[in-house]
Amino acid sequence: QLQASGGGLVQPGGSLRLSCAAPGDTVEGFAIAWFRQAPGKEREQVACIAASDDSSVCADPAKGRFTMSSDAAKRTFYLQMNKLKPEDTAVYYCAGNDYSDYHASDIRGYHYWGQGTQVTVSS
């Protein structure tokens, strides 16, 4: 089960790092992605780490302000968010794609979801 953490309240222009842990399950070979969902909007992908043989392109709606990384030893994935804007306010989720059906860029392929963590960007 994926466990997301690190959300909170941050001022515009600030930074926040989210963490996604997979303590008990293997995610080897999975694609892992971060999604967000703001009130009244559809859930959208903001970053992903795909398998090496997956040529699909991960979404980047933050246009380079967000960076995803991983620590294999800790089975943890991170989302570093910089220059945050009020429109980044949303519940952020991490999710896993075992490649049973869709590529890393397709939300329909993500069958393993963690609980969300709220990110609020406000002065």
Tab-separated table of N, CA and C in Angstrom:
chain	number	residue	atom	x	y	z
A	1	GLN	N	0.836	-1.176	0.000
A	1	GLN	CA	0.000	0.000	0.000
A	1	GLN	C	0.881	1.240	0.000
A	2	LEU	N	0.576	2.166	-0.865
A	2	LEU	CA	1.359	3.390	-0.962
A	2	LEU	C	0.891	4.391	0.082
A	3	GLN	N	1.845	5.096	0.673
A	3	GLN	CA	1.538	6.054	1.734
A	3	GLN	C	2.144	7.402	1.389
A	4	ALA	N	1.296	8.375	1.137
A	4	ALA	CA	1.743	9.723	0.795
A	4	ALA	C	1.768	10.598	2.039
A	5	SER	N	2.729	11.502	2.085
A	5	SER	CA	2.836	12.425	3.210
A	5	SER	C	3.575	13.676	2.765
A	6	GLY	N	3.579	14.678	3.626
A	6	GLY	CA	4.359	15.879	3.367
A	6	GLY	C	3.556	17.096	2.955
A	7	GLY	N	2.260	16.953	2.821
A	7	GLY	CA	1.454	18.106	2.439
A	7	GLY	C	1.369	19.128	3.554
A	8	GLY	N	0.818	20.284	3.218
A	8	GLY	CA	0.668	21.331	4.214
A	8	GLY	C	0.325	22.652	3.571
A	9	LEU	N	0.437	23.698	4.389
A	9	LEU	CA	0.162	25.060	3.931
A	9	LEU	C	1.480	25.754	3.620
A	10	VAL	N	1.576	26.352	2.447
A	10	VAL	CA	2.797	27.033	2.042
A	10	VAL	C	2.421	28.330	1.329
A	11	GLN	N	3.261	29.326	1.450
A	11	GLN	CA	3.000	30.602	0.794
A	11	GLN	C	3.351	30.524	-0.689
A	12	PRO	N	2.725	31.340	-1.488
A	12	PRO	CA	3.091	31.375	-2.913
A	12	PRO	C	4.579	31.642	-3.090
A	13	GLY	N	5.174	30.918	-4.014
A	13	GLY	CA	6.610	31.024	-4.240
A	13	GLY	C	7.432	30.070	-3.407
A	14	GLY	N	6.787	29.420	-2.457
A	14	GLY	CA	7.513	28.510	-1.577
A	14	GLY	C	7.683	27.128	-2.178
A	15	SER	N	8.284	26.247	-1.387
A	15	SER	CA	8.567	24.882	-1.828
A	15	SER	C	8.011	23.877	-0.831
A	16	LEU	N	7.790	22.683	-1.325
A	16	LEU	CA	7.297	21.592	-0.485
A	16	LEU	C	7.772	20.294	-1.112
A	17	ARG	N	8.082	19.309	-0.277
A	17	ARG	CA	8.456	18.002	-0.794
A	17	ARG	C	7.494	16.950	-0.257
A	18	LEU	N	6.863	16.248	-1.162
A	18	LEU	CA	5.970	15.161	-0.802
A	18	LEU	C	6.724	13.843	-0.870
A	19	SER	N	6.315	12.904	-0.036
A	19	SER	CA	6.920	11.581	-0.030
A	19	SER	C	5.850	10.520	-0.248
A	20	CYS	N	6.245	9.458	-0.921
A	20	CYS	CA	5.354	8.332	-1.166
A	20	CYS	C	6.125	7.064	-0.830
A	21	ALA	N	5.697	6.364	0.207
A	21	ALA	CA	6.397	5.173	0.660
A	21	ALA	C	5.616	3.914	0.298
A	22	ALA	N	6.369	2.873	-0.029
A	22	ALA	CA	5.776	1.565	-0.315
A	22	ALA	C	6.433	0.560	0.619
A	23	PRO	N	6.117	0.619	1.905
A	23	PRO	CA	6.895	-0.116	2.899
A	23	PRO	C	6.798	-1.624	2.834
A	24	GLY	N	5.647	-2.144	2.476
A	24	GLY	CA	5.462	-3.577	2.580
A	24	GLY	C	5.342	-4.312	1.260
A	25	ASP	N	5.233	-3.564	0.170
A	25	ASP	CA	4.979	-4.202	-1.122
A	25	ASP	C	6.104	-3.882	-2.103
A	26	THR	N	6.305	-4.777	-3.027
A	26	THR	CA	7.287	-4.482	-4.054
A	26	THR	C	6.658	-3.649	-5.157
A	27	VAL	N	7.351	-2.669	-5.596
A	27	VAL	CA	6.909	-1.864	-6.733
A	27	VAL	C	7.933	-1.962	-7.846
A	28	GLU	N	8.761	-2.994	-7.768
A	28	GLU	CA	9.766	-3.185	-8.810
A	28	GLU	C	9.081	-3.410	-10.146
A	29	GLY	N	9.521	-2.657	-11.139
A	29	GLY	CA	8.917	-2.772	-12.458
A	29	GLY	C	7.684	-1.930	-12.652
A	30	PHE	N	7.207	-1.312	-11.588
A	30	PHE	CA	6.037	-0.455	-11.674
A	30	PHE	C	6.432	0.917	-12.201
A	31	ALA	N	5.468	1.591	-12.752
A	31	ALA	CA	5.564	3.032	-12.916
A	31	ALA	C	4.902	3.646	-11.684
A	32	ILE	N	5.502	4.687	-11.157
A	32	ILE	CA	4.941	5.403	-10.017
A	32	ILE	C	4.678	6.838	-10.454
A	33	ALA	N	3.555	7.364	-10.077
A	33	ALA	CA	3.213	8.718	-10.492
A	33	ALA	C	2.570	9.488	-9.357
A	34	TRP	N	2.652	10.784	-9.469
A	34	TRP	CA	1.926	11.697	-8.610
A	34	TRP	C	0.779	12.297	-9.415
A	35	PHE	N	-0.365	12.359	-8.770
A	35	PHE	CA	-1.545	12.998	-9.333
A	35	PHE	C	-2.040	14.054	-8.345
A	36	ARG	N	-2.868	14.946	-8.842
A	36	ARG	CA	-3.516	15.898	-7.948
A	36	ARG	C	-4.958	16.113	-8.398
A	37	GLN	N	-5.755	16.485	-7.433
A	37	GLN	CA	-7.150	16.772	-7.731
A	37	GLN	C	-7.603	17.969	-6.919
A	38	ALA	N	-7.962	19.019	-7.627
A	38	ALA	CA	-8.491	20.217	-6.993
A	38	ALA	C	-10.014	20.122	-6.961
A	39	PRO	N	-10.665	20.835	-6.061
A	39	PRO	CA	-12.132	20.783	-5.972
A	39	PRO	C	-12.787	21.113	-7.302
A	40	GLY	N	-13.692	20.260	-7.729
A	40	GLY	CA	-14.421	20.500	-8.958
A	40	GLY	C	-13.669	20.180	-10.237
A	41	LYS	N	-12.452	19.656	-10.094
A	41	LYS	CA	-11.638	19.347	-11.276
A	41	LYS	C	-11.317	17.859	-11.331
A	42	GLU	N	-10.947	17.413	-12.526
A	42	GLU	CA	-10.557	16.027	-12.687
A	42	GLU	C	-9.161	15.786	-12.106
A	43	ARG	N	-8.924	14.556	-11.731
A	43	ARG	CA	-7.604	14.194	-11.249
A	43	ARG	C	-6.625	14.219	-12.429
A	44	GLU	N	-5.460	14.834	-12.229
A	44	GLU	CA	-4.483	14.932	-13.307
A	44	GLU	C	-3.109	14.474	-12.831
A	45	GLN	N	-2.379	13.912	-13.754
A	45	GLN	CA	-1.020	13.500	-13.434
A	45	GLN	C	-0.109	14.722	-13.439
A	46	VAL	N	0.827	14.766	-12.487
A	46	VAL	CA	1.779	15.875	-12.447
A	46	VAL	C	3.211	15.422	-12.663
A	47	ALA	N	3.490	14.137	-12.479
A	47	ALA	CA	4.834	13.617	-12.701
A	47	ALA	C	4.776	12.103	-12.611
A	48	CYS	N	5.728	11.442	-13.238
A	48	CYS	CA	5.814	9.996	-13.084
A	48	CYS	C	7.235	9.527	-13.328
A	49	ILE	N	7.523	8.358	-12.823
A	49	ILE	CA	8.754	7.636	-13.135
A	49	ILE	C	8.309	6.341	-13.792
A	50	ALA	N	8.642	6.203	-15.062
A	50	ALA	CA	8.197	5.055	-15.833
A	50	ALA	C	9.302	4.001	-15.898
A	51	ALA	N	8.919	2.799	-16.290
A	51	ALA	CA	9.903	1.750	-16.518
A	51	ALA	C	10.790	2.141	-17.695
A	52	SER	N	11.984	1.578	-17.716
A	52	SER	CA	12.965	1.994	-18.719
A	52	SER	C	12.516	1.701	-20.146
A	53	ASP	N	11.648	0.707	-20.323
A	53	ASP	CA	11.208	0.374	-21.676
A	53	ASP	C	9.859	0.997	-22.028
A	54	ASP	N	9.427	1.932	-21.234
A	54	ASP	CA	8.170	2.639	-21.498
A	54	ASP	C	8.508	3.989	-22.110
A	55	SER	N	8.137	4.176	-23.350
A	55	SER	CA	8.478	5.411	-24.047
A	55	SER	C	7.416	6.493	-23.899
A	56	SER	N	6.351	6.216	-23.154
A	56	SER	CA	5.319	7.239	-22.998
A	56	SER	C	5.872	8.417	-22.195
A	57	VAL	N	5.292	9.557	-22.394
A	57	VAL	CA	5.783	10.796	-21.791
A	57	VAL	C	4.920	11.146	-20.581
A	58	CYS	N	5.567	11.333	-19.459
A	58	CYS	CA	4.849	11.721	-18.258
A	58	CYS	C	4.355	13.167	-18.391
A	59	ALA	N	3.231	13.439	-17.746
A	59	ALA	CA	2.683	14.780	-17.779
A	59	ALA	C	3.567	15.754	-16.993
A	60	ASP	N	3.486	17.019	-17.359
A	60	ASP	CA	4.248	18.061	-16.662
A	60	ASP	C	3.447	19.362	-16.664
A	61	PRO	N	2.285	19.366	-16.030
A	61	PRO	CA	1.472	20.582	-16.036
A	61	PRO	C	2.118	21.740	-15.275
A	62	ALA	N	3.051	21.420	-14.393
A	62	ALA	CA	3.727	22.473	-13.629
A	62	ALA	C	4.888	23.077	-14.398
A	63	LYS	N	5.122	22.562	-15.596
A	63	LYS	CA	6.135	23.127	-16.501
A	63	LYS	C	7.497	23.280	-15.837
A	64	GLY	N	7.978	22.173	-15.281
A	64	GLY	CA	9.339	22.143	-14.769
A	64	GLY	C	9.489	22.559	-13.316
A	65	ARG	N	8.436	23.015	-12.691
A	65	ARG	CA	8.553	23.427	-11.284
A	65	ARG	C	8.538	22.218	-10.346
A	66	PHE	N	8.043	21.091	-10.807
A	66	PHE	CA	7.975	19.879	-9.995
A	66	PHE	C	8.977	18.858	-10.507
A	67	THR	N	9.639	18.178	-9.585
A	67	THR	CA	10.607	17.142	-9.945
A	67	THR	C	10.341	15.902	-9.119
A	68	MET	N	10.267	14.771	-9.795
A	68	MET	CA	10.041	13.506	-9.101
A	68	MET	C	11.343	12.724	-9.033
A	69	SER	N	11.581	12.086	-7.878
A	69	SER	CA	12.772	11.280	-7.708
A	69	SER	C	12.419	10.063	-6.862
A	70	SER	N	13.391	9.172	-6.706
A	70	SER	CA	13.135	7.966	-5.931
A	70	SER	C	14.357	7.544	-5.158
A	71	ASP	N	14.113	6.831	-4.087
A	71	ASP	CA	15.168	6.209	-3.276
A	71	ASP	C	14.809	4.731	-3.193
A	72	ALA	N	15.460	3.922	-4.012
A	72	ALA	CA	15.095	2.513	-4.095
A	72	ALA	C	15.286	1.796	-2.766
A	73	ALA	N	16.343	2.127	-2.057
A	73	ALA	CA	16.622	1.456	-0.788
A	73	ALA	C	15.510	1.703	0.227
A	74	LYS	N	14.948	2.889	0.204
A	74	LYS	CA	13.881	3.246	1.131
A	74	LYS	C	12.504	2.959	0.563
A	75	ARG	N	12.454	2.506	-0.710
A	75	ARG	CA	11.167	2.286	-1.365
A	75	ARG	C	10.301	3.531	-1.257
A	76	THR	N	10.918	4.645	-1.497
A	76	THR	CA	10.209	5.911	-1.341
A	76	THR	C	10.391	6.765	-2.589
A	77	PHE	N	9.316	7.440	-2.956
A	77	PHE	CA	9.317	8.332	-4.099
A	77	PHE	C	8.984	9.731	-3.604
A	78	TYR	N	9.587	10.720	-4.234
A	78	TYR	CA	9.438	12.090	-3.787
A	78	TYR	C	8.903	12.978	-4.915
A	79	LEU	N	8.214	14.012	-4.519
A	79	LEU	CA	7.821	15.061	-5.457
A	79	LEU	C	8.264	16.383	-4.860
A	80	GLN	N	9.298	16.956	-5.443
A	80	GLN	CA	9.783	18.269	-5.018
A	80	GLN	C	9.035	19.330	-5.804
A	81	MET	N	8.348	20.191	-5.090
A	81	MET	CA	7.542	21.226	-5.729
A	81	MET	C	8.118	22.593	-5.375
A	82	ASN	N	8.502	23.335	-6.380
A	82	ASN	CA	9.098	24.658	-6.200
A	82	ASN	C	8.235	25.743	-6.825
A	83	LYS	N	8.447	26.960	-6.383
A	83	LYS	CA	7.725	28.121	-6.924
A	83	LYS	C	6.226	27.853	-6.954
A	84	LEU	N	5.718	27.417	-5.845
A	84	LEU	CA	4.315	27.022	-5.780
A	84	LEU	C	3.386	28.205	-6.005
A	85	LYS	N	2.264	27.900	-6.632
A	85	LYS	CA	1.256	28.905	-6.958
A	85	LYS	C	-0.075	28.514	-6.316
A	86	PRO	N	-0.943	29.467	-6.093
A	86	PRO	CA	-2.263	29.121	-5.527
A	86	PRO	C	-2.991	28.054	-6.344
A	87	GLU	N	-2.797	28.056	-7.642
A	87	GLU	CA	-3.475	27.055	-8.481
A	87	GLU	C	-2.912	25.645	-8.318
A	88	ASP	N	-1.826	25.513	-7.567
A	88	ASP	CA	-1.300	24.181	-7.243
A	88	ASP	C	-2.039	23.556	-6.058
A	89	THR	N	-2.909	24.314	-5.441
A	89	THR	CA	-3.670	23.804	-4.305
A	89	THR	C	-4.540	22.629	-4.748
A	90	ALA	N	-4.369	21.510	-4.062
A	90	ALA	CA	-5.095	20.288	-4.418
A	90	ALA	C	-4.748	19.198	-3.412
A	91	VAL	N	-5.458	18.096	-3.523
A	91	VAL	CA	-5.055	16.882	-2.821
A	91	VAL	C	-4.133	16.117	-3.770
A	92	TYR	N	-2.974	15.762	-3.272
A	92	TYR	CA	-1.975	15.070	-4.077
A	92	TYR	C	-1.956	13.590	-3.696
A	93	TYR	N	-1.914	12.740	-4.721
A	93	TYR	CA	-1.920	11.297	-4.539
A	93	TYR	C	-0.712	10.678	-5.246
A	94	CYS	N	-0.167	9.621	-4.677
A	94	CYS	CA	0.776	8.814	-5.424
A	94	CYS	C	0.076	7.508	-5.789
A	95	ALA	N	0.511	6.935	-6.899
A	95	ALA	CA	-0.147	5.735	-7.400
A	95	ALA	C	0.832	4.875	-8.173
A	96	GLY	N	0.534	3.584	-8.241
A	96	GLY	CA	1.385	2.627	-8.918
A	96	GLY	C	0.698	1.969	-10.099
A	97	ASN	N	1.469	1.767	-11.148
A	97	ASN	CA	1.001	1.138	-12.390
A	97	ASN	C	1.847	-0.104	-12.622
A	98	ASP	N	1.196	-1.287	-12.591
A	98	ASP	CA	1.941	-2.530	-12.773
A	98	ASP	C	2.048	-2.938	-14.235
A	99	TYR	N	1.657	-2.079	-15.123
A	99	TYR	CA	1.745	-2.325	-16.568
A	99	TYR	C	0.884	-3.500	-17.020
A	100	SER	N	-0.174	-3.756	-16.310
A	100	SER	CA	-1.072	-4.829	-16.742
A	100	SER	C	-1.943	-4.399	-17.914
A	101	ASP	N	-2.088	-3.070	-18.104
A	101	ASP	CA	-2.922	-2.632	-19.211
A	101	ASP	C	-2.443	-1.368	-19.908
A	102	TYR	N	-2.128	-0.301	-19.198
A	102	TYR	CA	-1.794	0.967	-19.844
A	102	TYR	C	-0.403	1.438	-19.457
A	103	HIS	N	0.101	2.361	-20.281
A	103	HIS	CA	1.423	2.925	-20.048
A	103	HIS	C	1.416	3.910	-18.879
A	104	ALA	N	2.606	4.398	-18.562
A	104	ALA	CA	2.774	5.274	-17.400
A	104	ALA	C	2.044	6.596	-17.535
A	105	SER	N	1.820	7.040	-18.738
A	105	SER	CA	1.181	8.341	-18.941
A	105	SER	C	-0.340	8.286	-18.837
A	106	ASP	N	-0.910	7.100	-18.704
A	106	ASP	CA	-2.359	6.932	-18.730
A	106	ASP	C	-2.893	6.606	-17.339
A	107	ILE	N	-3.740	7.473	-16.814
A	107	ILE	CA	-4.262	7.292	-15.454
A	107	ILE	C	-4.994	5.957	-15.305
A	108	ARG	N	-5.532	5.438	-16.384
A	108	ARG	CA	-6.282	4.179	-16.322
A	108	ARG	C	-5.407	2.988	-15.942
A	109	GLY	N	-4.097	3.147	-16.048
A	109	GLY	CA	-3.195	2.059	-15.705
A	109	GLY	C	-2.841	2.000	-14.232
A	110	TYR	N	-3.273	2.984	-13.471
A	110	TYR	CA	-2.888	3.068	-12.065
A	110	TYR	C	-3.967	2.437	-11.186
A	111	HIS	N	-3.643	1.275	-10.658
A	111	HIS	CA	-4.597	0.518	-9.855
A	111	HIS	C	-4.246	0.500	-8.371
A	112	TYR	N	-3.128	1.065	-8.027
A	112	TYR	CA	-2.678	1.068	-6.632
A	112	TYR	C	-2.527	2.520	-6.196
A	113	TRP	N	-3.377	2.933	-5.270
A	113	TRP	CA	-3.420	4.328	-4.854
A	113	TRP	C	-3.163	4.472	-3.357
A	114	GLY	N	-2.418	5.499	-3.025
A	114	GLY	CA	-2.263	5.849	-1.621
A	114	GLY	C	-3.336	6.843	-1.219
A	115	GLN	N	-3.392	7.136	0.064
A	115	GLN	CA	-4.312	8.178	0.513
A	115	GLN	C	-3.750	9.525	0.094
A	116	GLY	N	-4.546	10.498	-0.081
A	116	GLY	CA	-4.064	11.790	-0.533
A	116	GLY	C	-3.471	12.619	0.585
A	117	THR	N	-2.707	13.629	0.186
A	117	THR	CA	-2.177	14.594	1.136
A	117	THR	C	-2.492	15.989	0.615
A	118	GLN	N	-3.038	16.819	1.484
A	118	GLN	CA	-3.507	18.142	1.054
A	118	GLN	C	-2.365	19.116	0.943
A	119	VAL	N	-2.302	19.815	-0.172
A	119	VAL	CA	-1.354	20.912	-0.375
A	119	VAL	C	-2.159	22.180	-0.589
A	120	THR	N	-1.910	23.176	0.234
A	120	THR	CA	-2.602	24.455	0.123
A	120	THR	C	-1.575	25.559	-0.040
A	121	VAL	N	-1.709	26.299	-1.124
A	121	VAL	CA	-0.797	27.405	-1.397
A	121	VAL	C	-1.585	28.701	-1.227
A	122	SER	N	-1.237	29.424	-0.187
A	122	SER	CA	-2.006	30.623	0.131
A	122	SER	C	-1.174	31.539	1.018
A	123	SER	N	-1.398	32.829	0.860
A	123	SER	CA	-0.738	33.798	1.726
A	123	SER	C	-1.618	34.136	2.921
